[in-house]
Short mmCIF file of C-alpha atoms in Angstrom, two decimals:
data_model
loop_
_atom_site.label_atom_id
_atom_site.label_comp_id
_atom_site.label_asym_id
_atom_site.label_seq_id
_atom_site.Cartn_x
_atom_site.Cartn_y
_atom_site.Cartn_z
CA MET A 610 15.85 1.31 16.21
CA GLY A 611 12.27 0.27 15.42
CA ILE A 612 10.38 0.94 12.21
CA GLN A 613 8.47 3.97 13.49
CA ALA A 614 11.58 5.61 14.91
CA GLN A 615 13.30 5.10 11.54
CA GLU A 616 10.24 6.48 9.72
CA ASP A 617 10.12 9.55 11.94
CA ALA A 618 13.83 10.26 11.50
CA LEU A 619 13.45 9.97 7.72
CA PHE A 620 10.34 12.15 7.68
CA GLN A 621 12.11 14.89 9.63
CA GLU A 622 14.54 15.21 6.72
CA TRP A 623 11.84 14.78 4.09
CA ARG A 624 9.54 17.49 5.50
CA ALA A 625 12.25 20.09 5.00
CA ALA A 626 12.09 19.45 1.26
CA ARG A 627 8.36 18.79 0.86
CA PRO A 628 5.79 21.36 2.07
CA ARG A 629 2.43 20.05 3.39
CA PHE A 630 4.03 16.68 4.06
CA VAL A 631 1.71 13.79 4.97
CA ALA A 632 3.49 11.02 6.87
CA ASP A 633 2.59 7.40 6.14
CA GLY A 634 3.94 3.88 6.55
CA ALA A 635 3.44 1.10 9.10
CA VAL A 636 0.12 1.72 10.83
CA ASP A 637 1.08 -0.16 14.00
CA GLU A 638 4.72 -1.17 14.20
CA ASP A 639 4.16 -4.15 16.50
CA ALA A 640 1.22 -5.52 14.52
CA TYR A 641 3.11 -5.11 11.25
CA SER A 642 6.35 -6.67 12.50
CA SER A 643 4.59 -9.67 14.04
CA SER A 644 2.45 -10.41 10.97
CA GLU A 645 2.88 -13.81 9.37
CA ARG A 646 2.94 -11.98 6.04
CA ARG A 647 4.10 -8.35 5.98
CA ILE A 648 1.95 -6.42 3.51
CA LEU A 649 2.80 -3.01 2.02
CA PHE A 650 0.24 -1.15 -0.08
CA MET A 651 1.66 1.42 -2.51
CA LEU A 652 -0.73 4.25 -3.39
CA LYS A 653 -0.60 7.62 -5.15
CA GLU A 654 -1.38 10.45 -2.71
CA VAL A 655 -3.90 11.47 -0.06
CA ASN A 656 -7.03 13.38 -1.09
CA ASP A 657 -6.77 16.66 0.84
CA PRO A 658 -6.35 19.48 -1.73
CA GLU A 659 -6.15 22.36 0.74
CA GLY A 660 -4.51 20.48 3.59
CA GLY A 661 -1.46 18.47 4.50
CA ASP A 662 0.83 18.34 7.54
CA TRP A 663 -0.82 15.33 9.16
CA ASP A 664 -0.18 11.61 9.67
CA LEU A 665 -1.89 8.97 7.54
CA ARG A 666 -0.74 6.28 9.97
CA GLN A 667 -2.91 7.68 12.75
CA PHE A 668 -5.81 8.31 10.36
CA ILE A 669 -5.74 4.65 9.29
CA LYS A 670 -5.23 3.41 12.85
CA ASP A 671 -8.48 5.18 13.72
CA GLY A 672 -10.24 3.34 10.89
CA GLY A 673 -9.73 5.71 7.95
CA ARG A 674 -12.83 6.10 5.84
CA SER A 675 -14.88 3.89 3.57
CA TYR A 676 -13.41 5.17 0.30
CA THR A 677 -10.22 3.26 -0.49
CA TRP A 678 -10.00 1.61 2.94
CA ASN A 679 -13.09 -0.62 2.80
CA ASN A 680 -11.64 -2.50 -0.14
CA ILE A 681 -8.17 -2.62 1.36
CA THR A 682 -9.72 -4.00 4.56
CA ARG A 683 -11.37 -6.77 2.55
CA TRP A 684 -8.11 -7.49 0.74
CA ILE A 685 -6.22 -7.78 4.03
CA GLU A 686 -8.79 -10.15 5.49
CA GLY A 687 -8.58 -12.33 2.40
CA ILE A 688 -4.78 -12.38 2.32
CA ARG A 689 -4.68 -13.26 6.01
CA ASN A 690 -7.08 -16.17 5.36
CA LEU A 691 -5.98 -17.61 2.02
CA SER A 692 -7.10 -21.12 2.94
CA ILE A 693 -10.70 -19.92 3.35
CA ASP A 694 -13.03 -18.98 0.50
CA ILE A 695 -14.88 -16.13 2.23
CA PRO A 696 -18.35 -15.54 0.75
CA TRP A 697 -19.11 -12.00 -0.37
CA LYS A 698 -21.98 -11.65 2.10
CA ASP A 699 -19.40 -11.85 4.90
CA LEU A 700 -17.25 -9.17 3.28
CA GLU A 701 -19.75 -6.67 1.90
CA GLN A 702 -20.46 -4.66 5.06
CA VAL A 703 -17.39 -2.94 6.50
CA ASP A 704 -17.59 -0.53 9.43
CA ASN A 705 -15.00 1.63 11.17
CA GLU A 706 -14.18 -0.98 13.82
CA ARG A 707 -13.57 -3.65 11.20
CA ARG A 708 -11.32 -1.32 9.19
CA ALA A 709 -9.29 -0.33 12.25
CA LYS A 710 -8.73 -3.96 13.23
CA ALA A 711 -7.56 -5.09 9.79
CA LEU A 712 -5.53 -2.03 8.84
CA ARG A 713 -3.33 -2.06 11.95
CA SER A 714 -1.24 -4.91 10.58
CA VAL A 715 -0.13 -3.34 7.28
CA ALA A 716 1.90 -0.47 5.88
CA ALA A 717 0.52 2.05 3.40
CA VAL A 718 2.85 4.36 1.48
CA ASN A 719 2.01 7.11 -0.99
CA LEU A 720 4.42 7.88 -3.81
CA LYS A 721 3.64 11.59 -3.40
CA LYS A 722 3.78 12.92 0.14
CA SER A 723 2.01 16.23 -0.49
CA PRO A 724 -1.79 15.96 -0.81
CA GLY A 725 -3.82 16.10 -4.02
CA SER A 726 -7.45 16.03 -5.01
CA HIS A 727 -9.89 13.18 -5.66
CA THR A 728 -8.70 13.00 -9.28
CA SER A 729 -4.94 12.47 -9.23
CA ASP A 730 -2.72 14.21 -11.78
CA PRO A 731 -0.31 11.49 -12.96
CA SER A 732 2.24 13.98 -14.31
CA GLU A 733 2.33 15.92 -11.03
CA ILE A 734 2.69 12.72 -9.03
CA ALA A 735 5.55 11.57 -11.27
CA VAL A 736 7.41 14.90 -11.04
CA ILE A 737 7.18 15.20 -7.25
CA ALA A 738 7.90 11.52 -6.66
CA GLU A 739 10.97 11.79 -8.89
CA GLN A 740 12.20 14.71 -6.77
CA ASP A 741 11.71 12.58 -3.65
CA LYS A 742 13.08 9.38 -5.16
CA ALA A 743 15.96 8.91 -2.71
CA PHE A 744 13.67 9.40 0.29
CA LEU A 745 11.09 7.00 -1.14
CA ASN A 746 13.66 4.26 -1.67
CA ARG A 747 14.83 4.63 1.90
CA GLN A 748 11.27 4.39 3.17
CA VAL A 749 10.29 1.31 1.16
CA SER A 750 13.43 -0.49 2.33
CA LEU A 751 12.37 -0.11 5.98
CA TYR A 752 9.47 -2.51 5.66
CA GLN A 753 11.06 -5.67 4.24
CA ALA A 754 7.58 -6.49 2.96
CA ASP A 755 6.61 -10.00 1.94
CA LEU A 756 3.95 -8.56 -0.37
CA ILE A 757 4.12 -5.15 -2.01
CA ILE A 758 0.78 -4.47 -3.67
CA CYS A 759 0.96 -1.60 -6.16
CA CYS A 760 -2.52 -0.09 -6.26
CA GLY A 761 -2.65 1.42 -9.73
CA VAL A 762 0.90 2.78 -9.42
CA SER A 763 3.08 -0.11 -10.61
CA ASP A 764 4.70 1.70 -13.54
CA THR A 765 5.63 4.76 -11.48
CA PHE A 766 6.71 2.64 -8.52
CA HIS A 767 9.09 0.60 -10.65
CA TRP A 768 10.44 3.73 -12.31
CA LEU A 769 11.31 5.16 -8.90
CA VAL A 770 12.22 2.23 -6.64
CA ALA A 771 15.46 0.33 -7.16
CA PHE A 772 15.70 -3.42 -6.62
CA ASP A 773 18.73 -5.64 -6.13
CA ARG A 774 18.12 -7.03 -9.61
CA PRO A 775 15.90 -6.09 -12.56
CA PRO A 776 12.35 -7.41 -12.11
CA GLU A 777 11.61 -10.69 -13.88
CA TRP A 778 7.93 -10.22 -14.53
CA ARG A 779 5.56 -13.17 -14.51
CA GLN A 780 1.79 -13.53 -14.77
CA THR A 781 -0.67 -15.58 -12.80
CA SER A 782 -2.90 -17.91 -14.78
CA ARG A 783 -5.51 -15.13 -14.79
CA GLY A 784 -3.11 -12.43 -15.96
CA ILE A 785 -2.05 -10.56 -12.80
CA ALA A 786 1.54 -9.35 -13.16
CA TYR A 787 4.04 -9.90 -10.36
CA HIS A 788 7.71 -10.51 -9.69
CA GLU A 789 9.80 -11.95 -6.86
CA TYR A 790 11.98 -9.05 -5.76
CA ARG A 791 13.74 -11.13 -3.12
CA PRO A 792 13.41 -14.83 -2.28
CA GLY A 793 9.87 -15.36 -1.04
CA LYS A 794 8.98 -11.64 -1.35
CA PHE A 795 6.76 -10.39 -4.16
CA VAL A 796 5.55 -7.23 -5.87
CA VAL A 797 2.06 -7.43 -7.36
CA ALA A 798 0.77 -4.96 -9.96
CA TYR A 799 -2.90 -4.47 -9.18
CA ALA A 800 -5.74 -1.98 -9.51
CA HIS A 801 -6.45 0.95 -7.22
CA PRO A 802 -9.05 0.05 -4.56
CA GLU A 803 -11.35 2.75 -5.97
CA ALA A 804 -11.10 1.45 -9.54
CA ARG A 805 -14.40 1.49 -11.42
CA VAL A 806 -14.89 -2.23 -11.02
CA ALA A 807 -17.26 -4.08 -8.71
CA ASP A 808 -15.72 -4.41 -5.26
CA SER A 809 -16.32 -8.16 -5.31
CA ILE A 810 -14.41 -8.56 -8.58
CA LEU A 811 -11.48 -6.56 -7.18
CA TYR A 812 -11.45 -8.71 -4.05
CA TYR A 813 -11.63 -12.15 -5.63
CA GLY A 814 -9.26 -11.14 -8.43
CA LEU A 815 -6.56 -10.19 -5.96
CA ILE A 816 -7.07 -13.10 -3.56
CA ASP A 817 -7.02 -15.57 -6.44
CA ALA A 818 -3.71 -14.07 -7.58
CA ILE A 819 -2.11 -14.08 -4.12
CA ARG A 820 -3.09 -17.72 -3.59
CA GLU A 821 -1.27 -18.65 -6.78
CA ILE A 822 1.75 -16.45 -6.08
CA ALA A 823 2.13 -17.63 -2.49
CA ALA A 824 1.60 -21.32 -3.27
#
């Protein structure tokens, strides 16, 4: 059974326990599975306060929107080209077509499957994610990701998701925290793509860290 079939079977169970469920995961199963480096982005929740009952995978496959996904697009392009020092002028402008092309190859998972507002409530996210902990662990295990990038959610993610062994945290030379959760597979604690930091700093900070981690 492929990744999407396993996702959909899991989500059928999960929806029964979680109203306004927003599905997420591998954007394009074939592109994800064939990637040289499988990348999973962990996020908080979708911004849709009055909505829900839709599929983030399709939304991202169609290019998403500039908020959040422009920076993630840049990050993907950098991670896929670690041997190249891409100048910011070649990264700054991101359109829908560019997002759709880059985002197809990754998975994106929210800790909280019901939607929230632009300003996330950490306590609400923690409570709901705790209720859904067993489902979340099953979902994360589907992806066998080479890189799990926690986008501002590392503490909650590690509280909820079980690993084969306790994380042995390390730091890159510039202070980015990470651990090797399986041989050759890493979890990186990083900022949210909408963090109040210059987009260029977020980009080069992450790519610098991944180069060191993957060396």
